[in-house]
PDB file of C-alpha atoms in Angstrom:
ATOM      1  CA  MET A  21     -16.361-159.751-139.140  1.00 45.00           C
ATOM      2  CA  MET A  22     -12.557-160.890-138.589  1.00 46.00           C
ATOM      3  CA  GLU A  23     -11.982-161.478-135.098  1.00 49.00           C
ATOM      4  CA  LYS A  24      -9.363-159.419-133.416  1.00 47.00           C
ATOM      5  CA  GLU A  25      -6.037-161.222-133.178  1.00 48.00           C
ATOM      6  CA  LYS A  26      -5.534-162.836-129.519  1.00 50.00           C
ATOM      7  CA  GLY A  27      -3.525-160.041-127.349  1.00 49.00           C
ATOM      8  CA  GLU A  28      -4.784-156.943-129.413  1.00 49.00           C
ATOM      9  CA  LYS A  29      -5.807-154.071-127.186  1.00 48.00           C
ATOM     10  CA  SER A  30      -8.903-152.123-128.033  1.00 49.00           C
ATOM     11  CA  GLY A  31      -9.765-148.670-127.072  1.00 45.00           C
ATOM     12  CA  PRO A  32      -8.627-145.347-128.452  1.00 45.00           C
ATOM     13  CA  PRO A  33      -4.920-144.625-129.161  1.00 47.00           C
ATOM     14  CA  CYS A  34      -2.641-143.619-126.185  1.00 44.00           C
ATOM     15  CA  GLY A  35      -2.758-139.833-127.071  1.00 49.00           C
ATOM     16  CA  GLU A  36      -6.232-139.834-127.400  1.00 53.00           C
ATOM     17  CA  GLY A  37      -6.640-141.908-124.342  1.00 53.00           C
ATOM     18  CA  ILE A  38      -4.825-139.243-122.228  1.00 55.00           C
ATOM     19  CA  SER A  39      -6.591-136.482-123.818  1.00 57.00           C
ATOM     20  CA  ILE A  40     -10.014-137.546-122.650  1.00 63.00           C
ATOM     21  CA  LEU A  41      -9.026-136.758-119.161  1.00 63.00           C
ATOM     22  CA  PRO A  42     -10.679-133.301-117.843  1.00 64.00           C
ATOM     23  CA  GLU A  43      -8.671-130.432-118.811  1.00 62.00           C
ATOM     24  CA  GLY A  44      -7.837-129.659-115.175  1.00 64.00           C
ATOM     25  CA  CYS A  45      -6.506-132.849-114.387  1.00 78.00           C
ATOM     26  CA  ILE A  46      -4.013-132.653-117.315  1.00 68.00           C
ATOM     27  CA  SER A  47      -2.756-129.120-116.072  1.00 70.00           C
ATOM     28  CA  ASP A  48      -2.330-130.908-112.491  1.00 67.00           C
ATOM     29  CA  ILE A  49      -0.041-133.220-114.230  1.00 71.00           C
ATOM     30  CA  VAL A  50       1.819-130.797-116.431  1.00 71.00           C
ATOM     31  CA  ALA A  51       2.698-128.530-113.226  1.00 71.00           C
ATOM     32  CA  LEU A  52       4.372-131.211-111.720  1.00 66.00           C
ATOM     33  CA  THR A  53       7.048-131.565-115.042  1.00 75.00           C
ATOM     34  CA  THR A  54       9.131-128.405-115.946  1.00 80.00           C
ATOM     35  CA  PRO A  55       8.633-125.327-118.155  1.00 84.00           C
ATOM     36  CA  LYS A  56      10.427-126.959-120.892  1.00 80.00           C
ATOM     37  CA  ASP A  57       8.012-130.111-120.694  1.00 76.00           C
ATOM     38  CA  ALA A  58       5.431-127.867-120.388  1.00 79.00           C
ATOM     39  CA  CYS A  59       5.931-126.033-123.885  1.00 77.00           C
ATOM     40  CA  ARG A  60       6.400-130.042-125.561  1.00 76.00           C
ATOM     41  CA  ALA A  61       3.327-130.789-124.058  1.00 72.00           C
ATOM     42  CA  CYS A  62       1.688-127.916-126.359  1.00 71.00           C
ATOM     43  CA  VAL A  63       2.207-130.272-129.531  1.00 66.00           C
ATOM     44  CA  VAL A  64       0.261-133.140-128.230  1.00 69.00           C
ATOM     45  CA  SER A  65      -3.202-132.083-128.799  1.00 67.00           C
ATOM     46  CA  SER A  66      -5.417-129.038-128.507  1.00 75.00           C
ATOM     47  CA  ILE A  67      -6.735-129.844-125.053  1.00 70.00           C
ATOM     48  CA  PHE A  68      -2.762-130.390-123.936  1.00 70.00           C
ATOM     49  CA  ARG A  69      -1.848-126.940-125.448  1.00 72.00           C
ATOM     50  CA  SER A  70      -4.880-125.461-123.564  1.00 72.00           C
ATOM     51  CA  ALA A  71      -3.830-127.234-120.222  1.00 73.00           C
ATOM     52  CA  ALA A  72      -0.135-126.549-120.751  1.00 77.00           C
ATOM     53  CA  GLU A  73      -0.474-122.823-121.285  1.00 79.00           C
ATOM     54  CA  SER A  74      -3.028-122.393-118.319  1.00 83.00           C
ATOM     55  CA  ASN A  75      -2.264-119.641-115.614  1.00 83.00           C
ATOM     56  CA  GLY A  76      -2.615-122.665-113.035  1.00 85.00           C
ATOM     57  CA  VAL A  77       0.539-124.468-114.721  1.00 85.00           C
ATOM     58  CA  TRP A  78       2.807-121.306-114.992  1.00 88.00           C
ATOM     59  CA  GLU A  79       1.674-120.164-111.748  1.00 91.00           C
ATOM     60  CA  LYS A  80       3.625-123.282-110.219  1.00 91.00           C
ATOM     61  CA  PHE A  81       6.763-122.557-112.276  1.00 92.00           C
ATOM     62  CA  LEU A  82       7.229-119.046-110.924  1.00 95.00           C
ATOM     63  CA  PRO A  83       8.718-118.446-107.710  1.00 95.00           C
ATOM     64  CA  SER A  84       6.463-118.587-104.755  1.00 94.00           C
ATOM     65  CA  ASP A  85       7.494-114.966-103.690  1.00 96.00           C
ATOM     66  CA  TYR A  86       7.635-113.666-107.540  1.00 96.00           C
ATOM     67  CA  GLN A  87       4.761-110.812-106.508  1.00 95.00           C
ATOM     68  CA  ALA A  88       7.132-109.520-103.725  1.00 96.00           C
ATOM     69  CA  ILE A  89      10.021-109.431-106.064  1.00 96.00           C
ATOM     70  CA  ILE A  90       8.127-107.596-108.690  1.00 95.00           C
ATOM     71  CA  ALA A  91       6.789-105.261-106.447  1.00 94.00           C
ATOM     72  CA  GLN A  92      10.543-104.211-105.750  1.00 94.00           C
ATOM     73  CA  SER A  93      10.853-103.219-109.472  1.00 92.00           C
ATOM     74  CA  SER A  94      10.042 -99.634-110.925  1.00 85.00           C
ATOM     75  CA  SER A  95       8.932-101.804-114.311  1.00 83.00           C
ATOM     76  CA  SER A  96       6.307-103.574-112.286  1.00 81.00           C
ATOM     77  CA  ASP A  97       3.627-101.702-114.115  1.00 82.00           C
ATOM     78  CA  SER A  98       5.112-103.328-117.500  1.00 84.00           C
ATOM     79  CA  LEU A  99       4.641-106.997-116.054  1.00 90.00           C
ATOM     80  CA  ASN A 100       0.981-106.761-115.689  1.00 88.00           C
ATOM     81  CA  PHE A 101       0.487-109.614-117.780  1.00 91.00           C
ATOM     82  CA  SER A 102      -2.919-111.554-117.879  1.00 90.00           C
ATOM     83  CA  SER A 103      -0.867-114.758-118.919  1.00 94.00           C
ATOM     84  CA  LYS A 104       1.419-116.103-116.452  1.00 93.00           C
ATOM     85  CA  LYS A 105       3.284-117.841-119.164  1.00 93.00           C
ATOM     86  CA  GLN A 106       3.957-114.386-120.729  1.00 94.00           C
ATOM     87  CA  LEU A 107       5.185-112.989-117.338  1.00 96.00           C
ATOM     88  CA  TYR A 108       7.270-116.170-116.772  1.00 96.00           C
ATOM     89  CA  LEU A 109       8.788-115.588-120.180  1.00 94.00           C
ATOM     90  CA  SER A 110       9.331-112.124-119.674  1.00 95.00           C
ATOM     91  CA  LEU A 111      11.211-112.281-116.395  1.00 96.00           C
ATOM     92  CA  SER A 112      13.455-114.745-118.083  1.00 96.00           C
ATOM     93  CA  ASP A 113      14.481-112.801-121.195  1.00 94.00           C
ATOM     94  CA  ASN A 114      14.596-109.389-119.821  1.00 93.00           C
ATOM     95  CA  PRO A 115      16.021-109.016-116.322  1.00 94.00           C
ATOM     96  CA  ILE A 116      14.365-106.523-113.964  1.00 95.00           C
ATOM     97  CA  LEU A 117      16.092-104.043-111.608  1.00 94.00           C
ATOM     98  CA  ILE A 118      14.792-104.438-108.089  1.00 95.00           C
ATOM     99  CA  ASP A 119      16.088-103.126-104.471  1.00 93.00           C
ATOM    100  CA  GLY A 120      16.159 -99.504-105.432  1.00 90.00           C
ATOM    101  CA  ALA A 121      18.356-100.708-108.817  1.00 89.00           C
ATOM    102  CA  LYS A 122      21.079-102.252-106.563  1.00 92.00           C
ATOM    103  CA  LYS A 123      20.382-105.528-108.132  1.00 95.00           C
ATOM    104  CA  SER A 124      18.822-107.439-111.235  1.00 95.00           C
ATOM    105  CA  PHE A 125      16.559-110.242-110.858  1.00 97.00           C
ATOM    106  CA  PHE A 126      15.643-112.737-113.721  1.00 97.00           C
ATOM    107  CA  LEU A 127      14.382-116.389-114.037  1.00 97.00           C
ATOM    108  CA  ASP A 128      16.471-119.285-115.192  1.00 97.00           C
ATOM    109  CA  LYS A 129      14.526-120.236-118.370  1.00 94.00           C
ATOM    110  CA  LEU A 130      14.673-123.666-118.330  1.00 93.00           C
ATOM    111  CA  SER A 131      13.808-124.300-114.566  1.00 93.00           C
ATOM    112  CA  GLY A 132      12.313-121.427-113.402  1.00 95.00           C
ATOM    113  CA  LYS A 133      15.002-120.778-110.452  1.00 96.00           C
ATOM    114  CA  LYS A 134      15.973-117.451-109.384  1.00 98.00           C
ATOM    115  CA  CYS A 135      18.798-115.655-110.650  1.00 98.00           C
ATOM    116  CA  TYR A 136      20.582-112.379-109.551  1.00 98.00           C
ATOM    117  CA  HIS A 137      22.934-110.095-110.926  1.00 97.00           C
ATOM    118  CA  LEU A 138      24.836-107.431-108.526  1.00 97.00           C
ATOM    119  CA  PRO A 139      26.526-104.526-109.947  1.00 96.00           C
ATOM    120  CA  ALA A 140      29.908-103.603-109.246  1.00 97.00           C
ATOM    121  CA  ARG A 141      28.754-100.660-107.177  1.00 96.00           C
ATOM    122  CA  GLU A 142      27.284-103.332-104.815  1.00 97.00           C
ATOM    123  CA  LEU A 143      30.505-105.104-104.621  1.00 98.00           C
ATOM    124  CA  THR A 144      33.309-104.501-102.017  1.00 98.00           C
ATOM    125  CA  ILE A 145      36.372-103.824-104.324  1.00 98.00           C
ATOM    126  CA  ALA A 146      39.424-102.985-102.478  1.00 98.00           C
ATOM    127  CA  TRP A 147      40.845 -98.958-103.480  1.00 97.00           C
ATOM    128  CA  GLY A 148      37.549 -98.886-105.097  1.00 97.00           C
ATOM    129  CA  ASN A 149      36.740 -95.350-104.170  1.00 96.00           C
ATOM    130  CA  ASP A 150      40.225 -94.128-104.836  1.00 98.00           C
ATOM    131  CA  PRO A 151      40.323 -92.554-108.356  1.00 97.00           C
ATOM    132  CA  ARG A 152      44.133 -93.427-108.966  1.00 98.00           C
ATOM    133  CA  TYR A 153      43.406 -97.232-108.887  1.00 98.00           C
ATOM    134  CA  TRP A 154      39.571 -97.521-110.145  1.00 98.00           C
ATOM    135  CA  ARG A 155      37.315 -95.212-112.225  1.00 97.00           C
ATOM    136  CA  TRP A 156      33.640 -95.569-112.568  1.00 97.00           C
ATOM    137  CA  VAL A 157      32.617 -95.087-115.821  1.00 95.00           C
ATOM    138  CA  SER A 158      29.374 -95.532-118.128  1.00 92.00           C
ATOM    139  CA  LEU A 159      29.464 -98.009-120.891  1.00 80.00           C
ATOM    140  CA  PRO A 160      26.653 -98.263-123.531  1.00 73.00           C
ATOM    141  CA  GLU A 161      26.787-102.003-123.391  1.00 63.00           C
ATOM    142  CA  SER A 162      26.220-101.914-119.763  1.00 60.00           C
ATOM    143  CA  ARG A 163      22.920-100.724-120.537  1.00 52.00           C
ATOM    144  CA  SER A 164      19.838-102.346-122.489  1.00 46.00           C
ATOM    145  CA  LEU A 165      16.750-101.376-124.323  1.00 37.00           C
ATOM    146  CA  HIS A 166      14.723-102.496-121.134  1.00 42.00           C
ATOM    147  CA  ASN A 167      17.032-100.385-118.621  1.00 47.00           C
ATOM    148  CA  SER A 168      17.752-103.663-116.954  1.00 56.00           C
ATOM    149  CA  ARG A 169      21.586-103.143-116.874  1.00 72.00           C
ATOM    150  CA  PHE A 170      23.431-100.835-114.768  1.00 87.00           C
ATOM    151  CA  PRO A 171      24.606 -97.197-115.220  1.00 88.00           C
ATOM    152  CA  GLU A 172      28.025 -97.439-113.912  1.00 93.00           C
ATOM    153  CA  VAL A 173      30.972-100.112-114.253  1.00 96.00           C
ATOM    154  CA  ALA A 174      34.353-100.149-112.908  1.00 98.00           C
ATOM    155  CA  ALA A 175      37.250 -99.880-114.531  1.00 98.00           C
ATOM    156  CA  LEU A 176      40.646-100.786-113.181  1.00 98.00           C
ATOM    157  CA  ASN A 177      43.565 -98.326-113.716  1.00 98.00           C
ATOM    158  CA  TYR A 178      46.178-100.365-111.584  1.00 97.00           C
ATOM    159  CA  VAL A 179      46.201-102.049-108.307  1.00 98.00           C
ATOM    160  CA  PHE A 180      48.543-104.502-106.350  1.00 97.00           C
ATOM    161  CA  TRP A 181      46.273-105.222-103.861  1.00 98.00           C
ATOM    162  CA  PHE A 182      43.479-107.022-106.146  1.00 98.00           C
ATOM    163  CA  ASP A 183      40.204-107.851-103.816  1.00 98.00           C
ATOM    164  CA  ILE A 184      36.808-107.937-105.130  1.00 98.00           C
ATOM    165  CA  ASN A 185      33.951-109.697-103.084  1.00 97.00           C
ATOM    166  CA  GLY A 186      30.044-109.585-102.674  1.00 98.00           C
ATOM    167  CA  LYS A 187      27.577-111.045-100.316  1.00 97.00           C
ATOM    168  CA  MET A 188      23.680-111.948-100.419  1.00 96.00           C
ATOM    169  CA  SER A 189      21.176-113.729 -98.114  1.00 96.00           C
ATOM    170  CA  THR A 190      20.721-117.411 -99.162  1.00 95.00           C
ATOM    171  CA  SER A 191      16.824-116.773 -98.340  1.00 95.00           C
ATOM    172  CA  MET A 192      16.556-114.953-101.893  1.00 96.00           C
ATOM    173  CA  LEU A 193      17.759-118.121-103.659  1.00 97.00           C
ATOM    174  CA  SER A 194      15.622-120.989-104.929  1.00 97.00           C
ATOM    175  CA  PRO A 195      16.069-123.712-102.081  1.00 95.00           C
ATOM    176  CA  LYS A 196      17.250-127.379-102.985  1.00 94.00           C
ATOM    177  CA  THR A 197      19.358-125.659-106.040  1.00 96.00           C
ATOM    178  CA  ASN A 198      22.906-125.682-106.937  1.00 97.00           C
ATOM    179  CA  TYR A 199      24.297-122.248-107.824  1.00 97.00           C
ATOM    180  CA  ALA A 200      27.407-120.561-109.249  1.00 97.00           C
ATOM    181  CA  ALA A 201      28.645-117.103-109.225  1.00 98.00           C
ATOM    182  CA  TYR A 202      30.069-115.723-111.966  1.00 98.00           C
ATOM    183  CA  LEU A 203      32.353-112.544-112.557  1.00 98.00           C
ATOM    184  CA  VAL A 204      30.770-110.555-115.464  1.00 97.00           C
ATOM    185  CA  TYR A 205      33.782-108.533-116.881  1.00 97.00           C
ATOM    186  CA  LYS A 206      35.887-107.320-119.704  1.00 96.00           C
ATOM    187  CA  LEU A 207      39.902-106.750-120.600  1.00 96.00           C
ATOM    188  CA  THR A 208      41.381-104.235-122.359  1.00 95.00           C
ATOM    189  CA  GLU A 209      43.926-104.580-124.932  1.00 94.00           C
ATOM    190  CA  GLU A 210      46.483-103.351-122.892  1.00 95.00           C
ATOM    191  CA  ALA A 211      45.632-105.562-119.695  1.00 96.00           C
ATOM    192  CA  TYR A 212      48.189-107.506-117.753  1.00 95.00           C
ATOM    193  CA  GLY A 213      48.857-109.083-114.604  1.00 95.00           C
ATOM    194  CA  PHE A 214      46.172-111.584-114.063  1.00 94.00           C
ATOM    195  CA  ASN A 215      48.001-114.744-115.101  1.00 89.00           C
ATOM    196  CA  HIS A 216      51.137-115.073-112.726  1.00 86.00           C
ATOM    197  CA  PRO A 217      49.994-115.667-110.579  1.00 91.00           C
ATOM    198  CA  PRO A 218      46.048-116.055-111.219  1.00 93.00           C
ATOM    199  CA  PRO A 219      43.831-114.710-108.402  1.00 95.00           C
ATOM    200  CA  THR A 220      41.909-116.929-106.318  1.00 95.00           C
ATOM    201  CA  ALA A 221      38.047-117.270-106.439  1.00 97.00           C
ATOM    202  CA  SER A 222      35.972-118.295-103.479  1.00 96.00           C
ATOM    203  CA  ILE A 223      32.467-119.065-102.606  1.00 97.00           C
ATOM    204  CA  GLY A 224      30.934-120.209 -99.489  1.00 95.00           C
ATOM    205  CA  THR A 225      28.457-119.260 -96.700  1.00 93.00           C
ATOM    206  CA  THR A 226      29.171-117.866 -92.864  1.00 87.00           C
ATOM    207  CA  GLY A 227      27.073-120.408 -91.242  1.00 79.00           C
ATOM    208  CA  ALA A 228      28.677-123.649 -92.612  1.00 69.00           C
ATOM    209  CA  GLY A 229      32.113-122.564 -92.459  1.00 70.00           C
ATOM    210  CA  GLU A 230      33.254-124.054 -95.662  1.00 79.00           C
ATOM    211  CA  VAL A 231      34.712-121.971 -98.395  1.00 90.00           C
ATOM    212  CA  TYR A 232      35.453-123.438-101.873  1.00 92.00           C
ATOM    213  CA  GLU A 233      38.409-122.082-103.691  1.00 94.00           C
ATOM    214  CA  GLN A 234      40.112-122.289-107.125  1.00 94.00           C
ATOM    215  CA  THR A 235      42.416-120.351-109.306  1.00 93.00           C
ATOM    216  CA  VAL A 236      41.212-118.773-112.354  1.00 94.00           C
ATOM    217  CA  SER A 237      42.797-116.716-115.112  1.00 90.00           C
ATOM    218  CA  LEU A 238      40.859-114.205-116.435  1.00 93.00           C
ATOM    219  CA  ASP A 239      42.903-113.806-119.944  1.00 86.00           C
ATOM    220  CA  LEU A 240      42.634-117.503-120.803  1.00 80.00           C
ATOM    221  CA  PRO A 241      41.197-118.198-124.419  1.00 76.00           C
ATOM    222  CA  VAL A 242      37.725-117.444-124.561  1.00 79.00           C
ATOM    223  CA  VAL A 243      34.801-120.213-124.959  1.00 75.00           C
ATOM    224  CA  GLU A 244      32.272-118.929-127.711  1.00 70.00           C
ATOM    225  CA  PRO A 245      28.675-119.519-126.601  1.00 64.00           C
ATOM    226  CA  GLY A 246      27.770-123.188-127.311  1.00 57.00           C
ATOM    227  CA  PRO A 247      29.649-126.425-126.723  1.00 45.00           C
ATOM    228  CA  GLU A 248      32.494-126.117-124.281  1.00 43.00           C
ATOM    229  CA  ASP A 249      34.984-128.046-126.474  1.00 38.00           C
ATOM    230  CA  GLN A 250      35.679-125.340-128.708  1.00 37.00           C
ATOM    231  CA  VAL A 251      38.811-124.425-127.131  1.00 36.00           C
ATOM    232  CA  VAL A 252      41.389-127.275-126.174  1.00 36.00           C
ATOM    233  CA  LEU A 253      43.954-126.112-123.023  1.00 36.00           C
ATOM    234  CA  PRO A 254      47.192-126.912-122.652  1.00 37.00           C
ATOM    235  CA  GLN A 255      47.778-129.764-120.310  1.00 39.00           C
ATOM    236  CA  GLN A 256      49.281-127.651-117.656  1.00 37.00           C
ATOM    237  CA  GLN A 257      46.664-124.692-117.786  1.00 36.00           C
ATOM    238  CA  GLN A 258      43.881-127.542-117.518  1.00 35.00           C
ATOM    239  CA  GLN A 259      45.386-128.884-114.484  1.00 38.00           C
ATOM    240  CA  GLN A 260      45.791-125.228-112.857  1.00 45.00           C
ATOM    241  CA  HIS A 261      42.552-123.770-113.821  1.00 48.00           C
ATOM    242  CA  THR A 262      39.131-125.463-113.270  1.00 61.00           C
ATOM    243  CA  SER A 263      37.111-122.777-115.359  1.00 77.00           C
ATOM    244  CA  ARG A 264      38.125-120.237-118.099  1.00 84.00           C
ATOM    245  CA  PRO A 265      36.472-117.535-119.644  1.00 93.00           C
ATOM    246  CA  LYS A 266      33.380-117.494-121.948  1.00 93.00           C
ATOM    247  CA  GLN A 267      31.646-115.155-124.149  1.00 93.00           C
ATOM    248  CA  ARG A 268      28.444-114.340-123.304  1.00 94.00           C
ATOM    249  CA  ASN A 269      25.171-113.401-125.868  1.00 90.00           C
ATOM    250  CA  ASP A 270      25.404-109.841-124.117  1.00 89.00           C
ATOM    251  CA  GLY A 271      28.856-108.945-125.186  1.00 89.00           C
ATOM    252  CA  TRP A 272      30.512-109.218-121.883  1.00 94.00           C
ATOM    253  CA  LEU A 273      32.690-112.116-120.491  1.00 95.00           C
ATOM    254  CA  GLU A 274      31.958-114.353-117.397  1.00 97.00           C
ATOM    255  CA  ILE A 275      34.386-116.795-115.431  1.00 96.00           C
ATOM    256  CA  GLU A 276      32.880-119.075-112.871  1.00 97.00           C
ATOM    257  CA  LEU A 277      34.359-118.360-109.539  1.00 97.00           C
ATOM    258  CA  GLY A 278      32.730-121.659-107.796  1.00 96.00           C
ATOM    259  CA  GLN A 279      29.637-123.614-106.989  1.00 95.00           C
ATOM    260  CA  ILE A 280      27.493-124.218-103.895  1.00 95.00           C
ATOM    261  CA  PHE A 281      24.384-125.803-103.039  1.00 94.00           C
ATOM    262  CA  ASN A 282      21.576-123.939-101.438  1.00 94.00           C
ATOM    263  CA  GLU A 283      19.608-126.290 -99.301  1.00 91.00           C
ATOM    264  CA  GLY A 284      16.952-123.685 -98.173  1.00 88.00           C
ATOM    265  CA  GLY A 285      15.274-123.467 -94.786  1.00 78.00           C
ATOM    266  CA  GLU A 286      17.985-121.479 -92.436  1.00 80.00           C
ATOM    267  CA  VAL A 287      19.096-118.171 -93.535  1.00 84.00           C
ATOM    268  CA  ASP A 288      22.507-117.398 -93.932  1.00 91.00           C
ATOM    269  CA  GLU A 289      24.927-115.213 -96.034  1.00 94.00           C
ATOM    270  CA  LEU A 290      26.403-116.396 -99.155  1.00 96.00           C
ATOM    271  CA  GLN A 291      29.838-114.743 -99.807  1.00 97.00           C
ATOM    272  CA  PHE A 292      31.914-114.952-103.102  1.00 98.00           C
ATOM    273  CA  GLY A 293      34.665-112.952-104.296  1.00 97.00           C
ATOM    274  CA  LEU A 294      38.143-113.027-106.440  1.00 97.00           C
ATOM    275  CA  LYS A 295      41.512-111.936-105.031  1.00 97.00           C
ATOM    276  CA  GLU A 296      45.189-111.706-105.113  1.00 96.00           C
ATOM    277  CA  VAL A 297      46.891-110.381-102.272  1.00 96.00           C
ATOM    278  CA  GLU A 298      50.224-112.492-101.704  1.00 94.00           C
ATOM    279  CA  VAL A 299      52.484-111.699-104.928  1.00 94.00           C
ATOM    280  CA  LEU A 300      50.896-108.507-105.273  1.00 92.00           C
ATOM    281  CA  ARG A 301      51.954-108.175-109.176  1.00 94.00           C
ATOM    282  CA  CYS A 302      50.782-104.833-110.339  1.00 97.00           C
ATOM    283  CA  LYS A 303      47.277-105.701-112.451  1.00 97.00           C
ATOM    284  CA  SER A 304      45.319-103.148-114.997  1.00 98.00           C
ATOM    285  CA  GLY A 305      42.994-103.506-117.953  1.00 97.00           C
ATOM    286  CA  LEU A 306      40.043-105.063-116.078  1.00 98.00           C
ATOM    287  CA  ILE A 307      36.490-103.985-116.427  1.00 97.00           C
ATOM    288  CA  VAL A 308      34.143-105.114-114.019  1.00 97.00           C
ATOM    289  CA  GLU A 309      30.062-105.078-114.626  1.00 96.00           C
ATOM    290  CA  GLY A 310      29.214-107.106-111.694  1.00 97.00           C
ATOM    291  CA  ILE A 311      28.822-110.883-110.297  1.00 98.00           C
ATOM    292  CA  GLU A 312      25.919-112.837-111.172  1.00 97.00           C
ATOM    293  CA  ILE A 313      24.370-115.812-109.445  1.00 98.00           C
ATOM    294  CA  ARG A 314      22.072-118.669-111.185  1.00 97.00           C
ATOM    295  CA  PRO A 315      21.833-122.135-110.865  1.00 97.00           C
ATOM    296  CA  THR A 316      24.066-124.632-112.641  1.00 95.00           C
ATOM    297  CA  ARG A 317      23.019-126.960-115.632  1.00 85.00           C
ATOM    298  CA  GLY A 318      23.794-130.146-116.352  1.00 68.00           C
TER     299      GLY A 318
END
């Protein structure tokens, strides 16, 4: 028999070598990665697939308080999955109404971080209860088959003093996570008054005392879902606006109001909003579904 060449290693190939580890050990390793990595691990081998799809792995990817959050939903019975992976994917793809339908909850599919959507009714809208200025209407596209959207949206007739803001406790968010707030809205064909000057968006916490502000124009060219380089703005607009509207998969538009890092630990109040209360130019044609808080990517 021919001798092995010097330096040649003996033993099973790398993949086979890892696969001889106990399934529980592989599960512990996969649980230290990400949901995306766990899905990739399923193609390595049958034992990797079994380990990567185990409840122990996906329990680690779910928020530590997921049971308490689900208990707040009227649809909690429909989330009684035997598989924690199925539960994770359901919470990623199908937001649930919680807190008496006052907000919507879902998971960021790539990271498992907590996300929330506050409806227009839970925001403070200047003159929002005066039917001369704002109307509360029901739109078919603001409801989904899973009843995870909200029954009403705020439609602007006209207003000079434009001020929308909301708040929530930072304890509801995932710790050690960079979040962004997004206004979810539509503009009618007759909309006007949101460009000269553009409103100022803000986000910050009461405890830190620092508030991030930027001007945003709701009627800039819309970016379709996908690469962000599909729309090239004039240089002047690029300098003035640091975010622009994007088309969502649910048919609405969104624009980033700002970002903030949630350290976790201490309970604080997160505040966010959009306003123009200086020039007081008349504005009309805005439809607000709410403000969404979710982790940034990249």
